[in-house]
XYZ file of C-alpha atoms in Angstrom:
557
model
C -50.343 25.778 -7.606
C -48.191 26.461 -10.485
C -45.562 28.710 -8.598
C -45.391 25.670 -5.518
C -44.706 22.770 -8.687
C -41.996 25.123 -10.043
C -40.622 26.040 -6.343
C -40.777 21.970 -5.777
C -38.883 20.642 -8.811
C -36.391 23.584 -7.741
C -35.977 22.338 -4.018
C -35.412 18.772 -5.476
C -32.390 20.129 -7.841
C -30.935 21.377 -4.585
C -31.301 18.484 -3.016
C -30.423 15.938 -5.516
C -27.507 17.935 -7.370
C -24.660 18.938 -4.695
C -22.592 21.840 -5.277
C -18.755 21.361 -5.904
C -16.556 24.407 -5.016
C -14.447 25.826 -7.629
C -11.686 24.363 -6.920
C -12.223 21.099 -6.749
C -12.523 20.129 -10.055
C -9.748 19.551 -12.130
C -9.342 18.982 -15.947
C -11.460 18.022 -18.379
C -13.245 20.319 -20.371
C -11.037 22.893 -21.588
C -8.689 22.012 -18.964
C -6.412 25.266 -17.896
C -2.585 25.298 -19.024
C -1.963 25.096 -15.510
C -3.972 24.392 -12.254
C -6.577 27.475 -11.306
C -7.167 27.627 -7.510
C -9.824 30.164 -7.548
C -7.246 33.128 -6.008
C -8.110 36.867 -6.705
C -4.803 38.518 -7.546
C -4.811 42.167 -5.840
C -6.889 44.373 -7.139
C -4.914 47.624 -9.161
C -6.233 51.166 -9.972
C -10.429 51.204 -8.919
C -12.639 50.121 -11.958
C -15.986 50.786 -12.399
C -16.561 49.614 -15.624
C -17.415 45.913 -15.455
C -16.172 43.182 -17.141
C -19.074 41.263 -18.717
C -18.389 38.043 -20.016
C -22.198 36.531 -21.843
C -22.380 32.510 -22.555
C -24.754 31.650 -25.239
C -25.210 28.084 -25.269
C -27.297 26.413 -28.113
C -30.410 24.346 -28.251
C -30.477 23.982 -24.435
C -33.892 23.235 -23.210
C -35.537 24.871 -20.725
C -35.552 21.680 -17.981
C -32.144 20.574 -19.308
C -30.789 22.499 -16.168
C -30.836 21.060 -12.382
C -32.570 23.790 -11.215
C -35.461 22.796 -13.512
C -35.974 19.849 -11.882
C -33.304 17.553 -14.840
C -31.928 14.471 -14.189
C -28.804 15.878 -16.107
C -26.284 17.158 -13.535
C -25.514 20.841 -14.077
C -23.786 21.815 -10.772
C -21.467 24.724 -12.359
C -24.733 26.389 -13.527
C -27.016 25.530 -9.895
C -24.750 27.606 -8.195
C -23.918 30.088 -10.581
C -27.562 30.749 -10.396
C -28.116 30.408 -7.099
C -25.581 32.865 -6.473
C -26.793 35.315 -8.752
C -30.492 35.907 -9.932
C -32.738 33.687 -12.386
C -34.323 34.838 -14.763
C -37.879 32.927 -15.123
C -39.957 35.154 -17.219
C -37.009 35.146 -19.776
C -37.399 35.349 -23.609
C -35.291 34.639 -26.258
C -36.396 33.538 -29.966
C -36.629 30.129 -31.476
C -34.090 29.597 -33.395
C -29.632 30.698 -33.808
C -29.950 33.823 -36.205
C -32.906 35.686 -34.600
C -32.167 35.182 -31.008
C -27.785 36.092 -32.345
C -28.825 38.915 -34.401
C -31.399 40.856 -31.410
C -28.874 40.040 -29.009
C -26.051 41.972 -31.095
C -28.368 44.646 -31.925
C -31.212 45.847 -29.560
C -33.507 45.339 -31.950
C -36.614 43.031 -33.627
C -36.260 40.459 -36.524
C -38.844 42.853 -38.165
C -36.577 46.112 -37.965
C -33.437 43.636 -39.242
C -34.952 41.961 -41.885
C -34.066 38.823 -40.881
C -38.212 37.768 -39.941
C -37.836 34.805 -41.789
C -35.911 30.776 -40.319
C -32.061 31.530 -40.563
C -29.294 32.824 -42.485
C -28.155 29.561 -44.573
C -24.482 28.569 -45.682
C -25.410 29.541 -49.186
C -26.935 32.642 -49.044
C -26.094 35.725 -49.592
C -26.784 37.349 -46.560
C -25.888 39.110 -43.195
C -26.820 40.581 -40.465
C -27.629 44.731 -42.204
C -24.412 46.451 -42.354
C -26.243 49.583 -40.836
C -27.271 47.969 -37.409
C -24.793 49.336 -34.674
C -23.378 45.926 -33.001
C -22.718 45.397 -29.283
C -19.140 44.717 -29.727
C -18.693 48.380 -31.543
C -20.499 50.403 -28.583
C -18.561 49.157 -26.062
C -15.191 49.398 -28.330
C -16.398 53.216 -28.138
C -15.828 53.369 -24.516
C -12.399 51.181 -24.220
C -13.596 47.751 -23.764
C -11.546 44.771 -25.891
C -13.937 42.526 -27.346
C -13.656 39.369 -28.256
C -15.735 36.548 -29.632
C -15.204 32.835 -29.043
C -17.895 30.125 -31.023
C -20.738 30.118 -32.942
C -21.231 33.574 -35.085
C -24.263 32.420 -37.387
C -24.837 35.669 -38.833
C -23.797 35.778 -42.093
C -20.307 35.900 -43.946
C -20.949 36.015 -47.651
C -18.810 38.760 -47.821
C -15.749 40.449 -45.474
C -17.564 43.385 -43.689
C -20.030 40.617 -42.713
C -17.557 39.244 -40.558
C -17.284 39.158 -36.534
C -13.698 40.813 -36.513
C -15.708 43.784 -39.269
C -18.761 44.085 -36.501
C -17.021 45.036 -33.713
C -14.946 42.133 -32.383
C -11.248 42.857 -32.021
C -10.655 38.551 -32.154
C -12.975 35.535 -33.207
C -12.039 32.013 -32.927
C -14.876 29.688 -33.805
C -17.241 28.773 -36.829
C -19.178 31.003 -39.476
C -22.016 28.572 -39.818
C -25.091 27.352 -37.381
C -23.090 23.556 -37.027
C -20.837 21.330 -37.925
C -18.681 18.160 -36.793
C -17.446 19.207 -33.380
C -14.187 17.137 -33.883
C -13.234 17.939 -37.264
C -14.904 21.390 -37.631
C -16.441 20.096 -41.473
C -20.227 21.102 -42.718
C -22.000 19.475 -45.690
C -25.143 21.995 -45.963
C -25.787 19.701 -48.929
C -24.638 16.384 -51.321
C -21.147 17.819 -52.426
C -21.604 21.239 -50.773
C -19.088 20.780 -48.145
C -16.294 22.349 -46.361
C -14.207 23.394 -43.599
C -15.936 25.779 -40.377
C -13.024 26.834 -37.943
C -11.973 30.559 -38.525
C -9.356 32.704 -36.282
C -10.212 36.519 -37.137
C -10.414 36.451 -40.727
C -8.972 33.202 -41.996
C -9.191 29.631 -41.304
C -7.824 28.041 -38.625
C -5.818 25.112 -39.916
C -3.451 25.193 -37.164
C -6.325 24.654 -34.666
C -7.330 21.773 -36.633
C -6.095 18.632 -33.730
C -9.102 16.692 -33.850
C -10.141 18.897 -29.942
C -14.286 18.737 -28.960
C -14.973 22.403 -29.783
C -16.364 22.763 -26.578
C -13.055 21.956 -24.639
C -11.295 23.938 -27.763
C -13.181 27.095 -27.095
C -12.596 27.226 -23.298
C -8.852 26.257 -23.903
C -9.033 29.752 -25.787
C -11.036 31.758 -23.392
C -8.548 30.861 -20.873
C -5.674 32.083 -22.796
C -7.633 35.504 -23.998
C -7.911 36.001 -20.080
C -4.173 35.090 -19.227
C -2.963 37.907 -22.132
C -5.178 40.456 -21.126
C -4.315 43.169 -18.299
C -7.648 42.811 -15.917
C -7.411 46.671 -15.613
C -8.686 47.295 -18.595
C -12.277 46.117 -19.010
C -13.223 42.875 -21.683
C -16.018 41.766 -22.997
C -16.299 38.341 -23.861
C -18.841 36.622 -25.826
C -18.864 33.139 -25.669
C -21.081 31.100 -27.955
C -20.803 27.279 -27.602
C -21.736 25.192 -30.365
C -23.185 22.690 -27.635
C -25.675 21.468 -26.791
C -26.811 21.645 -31.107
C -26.765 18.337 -32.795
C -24.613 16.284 -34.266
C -24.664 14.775 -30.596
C -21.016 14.436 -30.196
C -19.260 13.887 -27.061
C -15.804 13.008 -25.658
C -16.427 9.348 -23.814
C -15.560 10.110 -20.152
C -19.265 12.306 -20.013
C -21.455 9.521 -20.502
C -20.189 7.820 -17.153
C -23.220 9.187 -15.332
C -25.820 8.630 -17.789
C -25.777 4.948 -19.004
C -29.154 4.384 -17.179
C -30.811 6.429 -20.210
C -32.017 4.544 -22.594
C -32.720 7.312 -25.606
C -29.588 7.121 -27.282
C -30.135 10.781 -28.216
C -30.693 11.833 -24.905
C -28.190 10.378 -23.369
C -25.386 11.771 -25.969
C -27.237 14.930 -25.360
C -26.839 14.543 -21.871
C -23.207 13.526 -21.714
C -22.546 17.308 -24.171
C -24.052 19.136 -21.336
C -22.392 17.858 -18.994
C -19.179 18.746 -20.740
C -20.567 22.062 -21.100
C -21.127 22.796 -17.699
C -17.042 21.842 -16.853
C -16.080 23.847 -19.227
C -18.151 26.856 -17.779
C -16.769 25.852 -14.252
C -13.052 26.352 -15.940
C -14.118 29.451 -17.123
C -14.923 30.855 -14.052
C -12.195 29.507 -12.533
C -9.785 31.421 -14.945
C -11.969 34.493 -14.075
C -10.797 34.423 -10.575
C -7.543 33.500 -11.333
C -6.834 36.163 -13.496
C -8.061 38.932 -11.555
C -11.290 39.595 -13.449
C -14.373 37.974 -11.124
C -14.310 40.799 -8.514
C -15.784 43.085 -11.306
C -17.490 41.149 -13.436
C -20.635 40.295 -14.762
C -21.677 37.013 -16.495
C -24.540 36.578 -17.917
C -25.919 32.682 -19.316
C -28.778 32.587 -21.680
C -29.471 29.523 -24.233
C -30.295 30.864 -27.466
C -33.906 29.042 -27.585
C -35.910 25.668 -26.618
C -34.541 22.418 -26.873
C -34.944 20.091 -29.829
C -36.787 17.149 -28.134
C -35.938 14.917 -31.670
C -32.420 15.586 -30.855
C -32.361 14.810 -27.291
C -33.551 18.380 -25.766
C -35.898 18.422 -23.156
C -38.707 21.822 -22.582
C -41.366 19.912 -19.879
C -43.366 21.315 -18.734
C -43.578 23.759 -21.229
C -45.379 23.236 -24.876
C -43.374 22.809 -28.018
C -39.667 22.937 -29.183
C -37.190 24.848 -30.958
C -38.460 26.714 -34.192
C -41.981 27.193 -32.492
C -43.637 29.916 -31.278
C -45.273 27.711 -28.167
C -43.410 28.916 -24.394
C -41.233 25.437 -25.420
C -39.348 27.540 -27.965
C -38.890 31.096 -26.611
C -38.625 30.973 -22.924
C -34.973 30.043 -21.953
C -32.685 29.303 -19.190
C -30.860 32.264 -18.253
C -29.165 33.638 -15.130
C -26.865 36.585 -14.334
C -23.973 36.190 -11.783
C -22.216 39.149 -10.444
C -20.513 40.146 -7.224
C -21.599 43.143 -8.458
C -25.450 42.657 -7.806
C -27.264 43.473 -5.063
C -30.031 41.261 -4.644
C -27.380 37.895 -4.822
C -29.743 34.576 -5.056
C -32.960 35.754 -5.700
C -35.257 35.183 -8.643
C -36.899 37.744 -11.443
C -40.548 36.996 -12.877
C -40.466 40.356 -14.420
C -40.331 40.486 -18.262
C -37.013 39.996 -19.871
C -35.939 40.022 -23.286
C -32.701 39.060 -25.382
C -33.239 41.881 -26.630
C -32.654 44.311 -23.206
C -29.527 43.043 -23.126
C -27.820 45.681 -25.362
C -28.839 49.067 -23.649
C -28.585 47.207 -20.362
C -25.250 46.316 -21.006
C -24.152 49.538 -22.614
C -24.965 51.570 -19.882
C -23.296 49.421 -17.261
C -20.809 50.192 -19.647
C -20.894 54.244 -19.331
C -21.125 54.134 -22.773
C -23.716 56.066 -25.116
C -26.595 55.231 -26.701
C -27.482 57.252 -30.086
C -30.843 58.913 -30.431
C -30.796 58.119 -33.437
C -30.804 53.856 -32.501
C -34.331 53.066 -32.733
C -34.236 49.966 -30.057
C -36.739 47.440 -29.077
C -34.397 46.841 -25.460
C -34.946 47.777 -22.335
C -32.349 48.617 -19.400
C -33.116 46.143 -17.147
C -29.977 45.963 -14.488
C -32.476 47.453 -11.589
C -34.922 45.016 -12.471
C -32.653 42.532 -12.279
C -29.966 43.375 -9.812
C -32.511 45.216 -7.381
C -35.930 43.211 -7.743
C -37.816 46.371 -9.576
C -40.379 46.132 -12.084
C -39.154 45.987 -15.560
C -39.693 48.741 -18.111
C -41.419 45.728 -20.727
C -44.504 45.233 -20.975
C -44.333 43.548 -24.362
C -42.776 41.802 -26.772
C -43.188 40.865 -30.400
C -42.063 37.579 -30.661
C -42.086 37.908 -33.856
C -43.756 38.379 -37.451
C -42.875 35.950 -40.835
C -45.001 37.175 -43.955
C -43.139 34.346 -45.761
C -43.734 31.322 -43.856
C -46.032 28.949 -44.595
C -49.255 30.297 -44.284
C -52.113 28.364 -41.965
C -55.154 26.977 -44.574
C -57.668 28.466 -42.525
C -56.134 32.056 -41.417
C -58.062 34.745 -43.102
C -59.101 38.756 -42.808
C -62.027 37.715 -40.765
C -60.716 35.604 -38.640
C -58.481 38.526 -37.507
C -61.638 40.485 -37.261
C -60.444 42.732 -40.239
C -57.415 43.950 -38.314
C -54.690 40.991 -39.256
C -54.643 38.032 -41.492
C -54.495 35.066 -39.365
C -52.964 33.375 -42.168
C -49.903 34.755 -41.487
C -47.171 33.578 -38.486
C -47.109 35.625 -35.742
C -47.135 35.534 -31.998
C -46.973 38.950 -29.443
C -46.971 39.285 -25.367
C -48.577 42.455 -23.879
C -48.957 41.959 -20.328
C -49.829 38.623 -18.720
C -51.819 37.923 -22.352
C -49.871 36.079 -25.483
C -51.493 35.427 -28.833
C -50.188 33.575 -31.852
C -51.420 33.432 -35.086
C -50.863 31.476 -38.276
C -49.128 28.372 -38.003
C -46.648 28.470 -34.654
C -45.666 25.561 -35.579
C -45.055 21.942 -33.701
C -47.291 22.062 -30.364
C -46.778 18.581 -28.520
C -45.642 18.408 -24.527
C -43.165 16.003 -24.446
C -42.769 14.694 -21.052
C -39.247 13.070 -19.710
C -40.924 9.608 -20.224
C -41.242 10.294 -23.760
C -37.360 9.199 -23.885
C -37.586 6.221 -21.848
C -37.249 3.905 -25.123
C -34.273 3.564 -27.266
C -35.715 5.285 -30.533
C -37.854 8.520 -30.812
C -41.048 7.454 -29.646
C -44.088 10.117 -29.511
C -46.475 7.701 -27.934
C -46.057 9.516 -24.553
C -46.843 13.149 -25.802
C -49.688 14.689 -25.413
C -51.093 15.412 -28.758
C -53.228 18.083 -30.146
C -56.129 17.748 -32.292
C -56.657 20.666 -33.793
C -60.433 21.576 -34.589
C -61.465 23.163 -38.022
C -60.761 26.769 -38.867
C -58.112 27.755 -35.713
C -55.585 30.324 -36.860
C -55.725 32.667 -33.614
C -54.485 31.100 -30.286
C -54.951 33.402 -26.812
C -53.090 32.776 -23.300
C -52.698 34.103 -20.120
C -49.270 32.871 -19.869
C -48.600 34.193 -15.854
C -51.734 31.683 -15.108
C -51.259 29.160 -17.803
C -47.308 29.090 -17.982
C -47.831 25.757 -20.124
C -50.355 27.012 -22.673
C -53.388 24.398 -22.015
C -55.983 26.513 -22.247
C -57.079 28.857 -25.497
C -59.191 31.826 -24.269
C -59.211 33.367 -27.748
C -63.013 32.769 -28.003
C -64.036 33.722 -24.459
C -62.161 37.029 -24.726
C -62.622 38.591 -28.134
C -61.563 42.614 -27.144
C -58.340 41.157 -26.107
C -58.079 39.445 -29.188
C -58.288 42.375 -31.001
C -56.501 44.757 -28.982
C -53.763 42.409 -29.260
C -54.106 42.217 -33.193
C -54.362 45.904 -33.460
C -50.461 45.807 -31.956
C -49.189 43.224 -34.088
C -50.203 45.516 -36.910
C -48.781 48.515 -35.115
C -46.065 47.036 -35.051
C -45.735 45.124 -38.817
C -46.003 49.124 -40.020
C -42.288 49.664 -38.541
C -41.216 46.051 -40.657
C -38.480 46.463 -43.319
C -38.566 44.380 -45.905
C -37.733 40.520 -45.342
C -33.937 39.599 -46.327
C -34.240 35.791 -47.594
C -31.937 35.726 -50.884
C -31.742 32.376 -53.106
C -28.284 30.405 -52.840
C -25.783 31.541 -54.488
C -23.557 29.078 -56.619
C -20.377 30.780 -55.840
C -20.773 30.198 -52.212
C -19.386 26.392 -52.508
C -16.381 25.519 -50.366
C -14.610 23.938 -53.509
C -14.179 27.634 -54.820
C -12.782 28.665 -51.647
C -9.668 26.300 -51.402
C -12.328 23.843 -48.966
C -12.966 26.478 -46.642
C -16.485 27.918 -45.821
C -16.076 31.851 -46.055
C -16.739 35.174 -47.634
C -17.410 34.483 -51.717
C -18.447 37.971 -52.708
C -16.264 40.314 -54.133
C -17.169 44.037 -53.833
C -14.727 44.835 -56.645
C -16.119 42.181 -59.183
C -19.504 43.788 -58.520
C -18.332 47.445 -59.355
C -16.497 45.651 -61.933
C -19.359 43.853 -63.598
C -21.834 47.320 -63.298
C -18.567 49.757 -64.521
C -19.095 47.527 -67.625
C -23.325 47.478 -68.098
C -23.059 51.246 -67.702
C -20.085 51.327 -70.232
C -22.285 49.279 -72.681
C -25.324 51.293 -71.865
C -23.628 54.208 -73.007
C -22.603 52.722 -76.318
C -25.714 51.655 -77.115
C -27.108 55.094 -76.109
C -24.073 56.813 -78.410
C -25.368 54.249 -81.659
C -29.051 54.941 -81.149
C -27.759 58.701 -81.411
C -26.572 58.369 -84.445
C -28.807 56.395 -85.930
C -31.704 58.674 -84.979
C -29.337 61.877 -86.045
């Protein structure tokens, strides 16, 4: 029943939202410096290694795509993904840093320390310094990289930075958002400052008052025009959109007037610009000589924000969550180079998978010594196997808020409920703790002009619940808890999740640091810490040490 809804509100996409051929579109978002007619320039010297080009977009729901059944046109991405294979068991994690950091690494939040929310303007904090990056394996094997948008993981000091992880250029922001005009962030009253960087200073120059999504394409384009398509790129590509402040050049709302929800419809009008701006993307692909061998891979980094004008019906929950509405994303991969062209994976996929997949496309190495929690998945993918995962932790925070009534017992004696956690194994998924807001918001939940909840379906939660079980390939939507009618799976699955918590490194969540202000960084958001004031500052406590151990000598002598 489930699987002919789905197939339905698929068939109605089709129907309702008509593919445009590549060339027919001209302009708009980030508009090519001259007209792209789709042509494949001849091909040179044989290539096998791939060019893989991966969009992240942010905060996109999981219907906010026509092939989901929106009323948002998104005719770049229909046919991309009809073209290519969709990925509809897909998994990502609920928020920028976690979802950015496992994608660049292979690996858990629990093996990177970075279990708990996000990495915050203030801190002092980065992704480790020991995790092997994406960008640096395939460097290894004589790929340029280069990184266009949102980095979000961290910049407190230089070797955090995306051109010191493996990127050979960045053009975009530091932070998780910011004006998309003006490229300014106040993470608080007075803390405020500029969020535009090209490699490893700010970009002033850049600074025209451009929609960053138009801005970012613009430089995509001109990264593909400079480089020789001989030589394999890869190309990461992290829009700020869809991620509030709902900004969004005029012309894009021309469609959606009819919505009411001002948020929605500004939400709306972004995507919309986001999908152009994908279509101009691919159009430079072609143009340039790179689309023959290519791969590109779309993923959003988690649920939609329905508050902000996301949308994740039918699925329960938003962004920050642990509920399906969170963690299960649109994604797609679109390749000449696959061989089972428009068909669709259910098999278990990860963000995660994406760096050994990708790697090995890559003919590049990966070290024994790289504990990853990825899984090769290109023959499930491009061939319709079965997928190597069977699992995944979705994650575990031993410093958020913990639920009143989680407790030792409740977890049987094998896990404190108290504690936020949720794992897959199989077609089971259990959460513990508190996973956090768990209405469905239907699409008439924006049919008023202010956020209005009166439409969702809400939960009333009964006394004592800190353990939730699913069988997520028969309840995709999470309606029904089988914790209590299935008590061995219950605690085979909590007997994982502490498998797995003994691998955990210790949680990196630091206090702000006052140093970190723009206003002591010439207005600029950007590395604060200085390596050589540290060795400074601890050349002179060990300096003093040793005088006081020298007087206490005498003294005692």
């Amino acid at each position: 029943m489930v699987a002919a809804v789905l197939a339905g509100l698929s068939l109605l996409s089709l129907l309702t939202c008509g593919y445009l051929a590549w060339g027919s579109r001209r302009g708009g978002a980030g508009e090519a410096p001259e007209n792209l007619q789709g042509e494949e320039p001849a091909a040179g010297a044989p290539r096998s290694q791939p060019h893989i080009i991966f969009i992240l977009a942010d905060d996109q729901g999981f219907r906010d795509v026509g092939y989901h059944g929106s009323e948002i046109r998104t005719p770049t991405l229909d046919k991309l993904a009809a073209e290519g294979v969709k990925l509809e068991n897909y998994y990502v994690q609920p928020m920028c840093t976690p979802s950015r950091s496992q994608l660049i690494t292979g690996k858990y939040q629990i093996h990177t320390g970075l279990q708990h929310s996000i990495i915050r303007p203030t801190q002092p904090n980065c992704l480790p310094l020991d995790n092997v990056t994406l960008p640096q394996k395939l460097k290894e094997v004589g790929y340029s990289t280069h990184m266009v948008g949102k980095w979000h993981l961290g910049f407190y000091r230089r070797e955090c930075m995306p051109t010191q992880r493996g990127f050979d250029s960045f053009f975009g922001s530091l932070l998780g958002s910011g004006d998309y005009y003006t490229h300014f962030k106040c993470d608080s009253p007075g803390i405020c400052g500029y969020d535009l960087y090209e490699n490893d200073n700010a970009a002033w120059d850049h600074d025209n008052g451009i929609y960053s999504t138009q801005m970012y394409t613009q430089k995509v384009q001109q990264i593909l025009a400079s480089h020789d398509p001989r030589k394999p790129i890869f190309l990461y590509i992290a829009y700020q959109a869809v991620h509030s402040p709902l900004q969004a050049p005029g012309r894009y709302f021309e469609h959606y007037r009819s919505i009411n929800n001002i948020n929605r419809r500004r939400y709306a009008a972004m995507l919309a610009c986001l999908d152009e701006a994908i279509n101009n993307v691919t159009l430079a692909l072609r143009k340039y000589g790179y689309y023959e061998n290519s791969i590109i891979i779309y993923s959003s980094d988690n649920g939609g924000q329905p508050m902000a004008g996301g949308s994740n019906w039918p699925l329960r929950g938003s962004k920050g969550t642990y509920w399906e509405g969170g963690i299960r994303a649109v994604g797609f991969v679109h390749s000449p180079l696959l061989k089972n062209k428009g068909s669709v994976c259910k098999e278990l996929v990860h963000i995660t998978d994406w760096f050994p997949t990708l790697i090995t496309l890559a003919e590049g190495q990966i070290d024994e010594d790289i504990q990853l929690d990825g899984y090769d998945v290109w023959e499930t993918i491009s061939e319709g196997r079965r997928s190597p995962r069977v699992d995944i932790l979705h994650n575990i925070d031993p410093i958020y808020t913990k639920a009143k009534n989680g407790s030792w017992a409740a977890g049987y004696g094998i896990w404190n409920t108290a504690i936020q956690s949720a794992i897959r194994v199989n077609h089971w998924k259990l959460l513990t703790g508190n996973p956090g807001y768990s209405d469905w918001v239907p699409p008439q939940a924006f049919s008023n002009a202010g956020p209005n909840r009166w439409h969702n379906e809400r939960v009333s939660w009964s006394a004592g619940k800190s353990v939730w079980l699913f069988n997520i390939t028969a309840d995709p939507y999470e309606r029904v808890d089988l914790s209590a009618r299935h008590p061995e799976v219950v605690k085979q699955l909590l007997r994982r999740l502490s498998q797995f918590n003994k691998t955990a490194v210790p949680v990196r969540y630091p206090p702000k640091d006052p140093r970190s202000n723009p206003k002591l960084n010439g207005g600029v958001w950007g590395p604060w810490f200085k390596e050589d004031e540290k060795k400074k500052k601890s050349d002179k406590s060990k300096g003093a040490n040793k005088q006081k151990k020298s007087k206490n000598k005498k003294k005692a002598n």
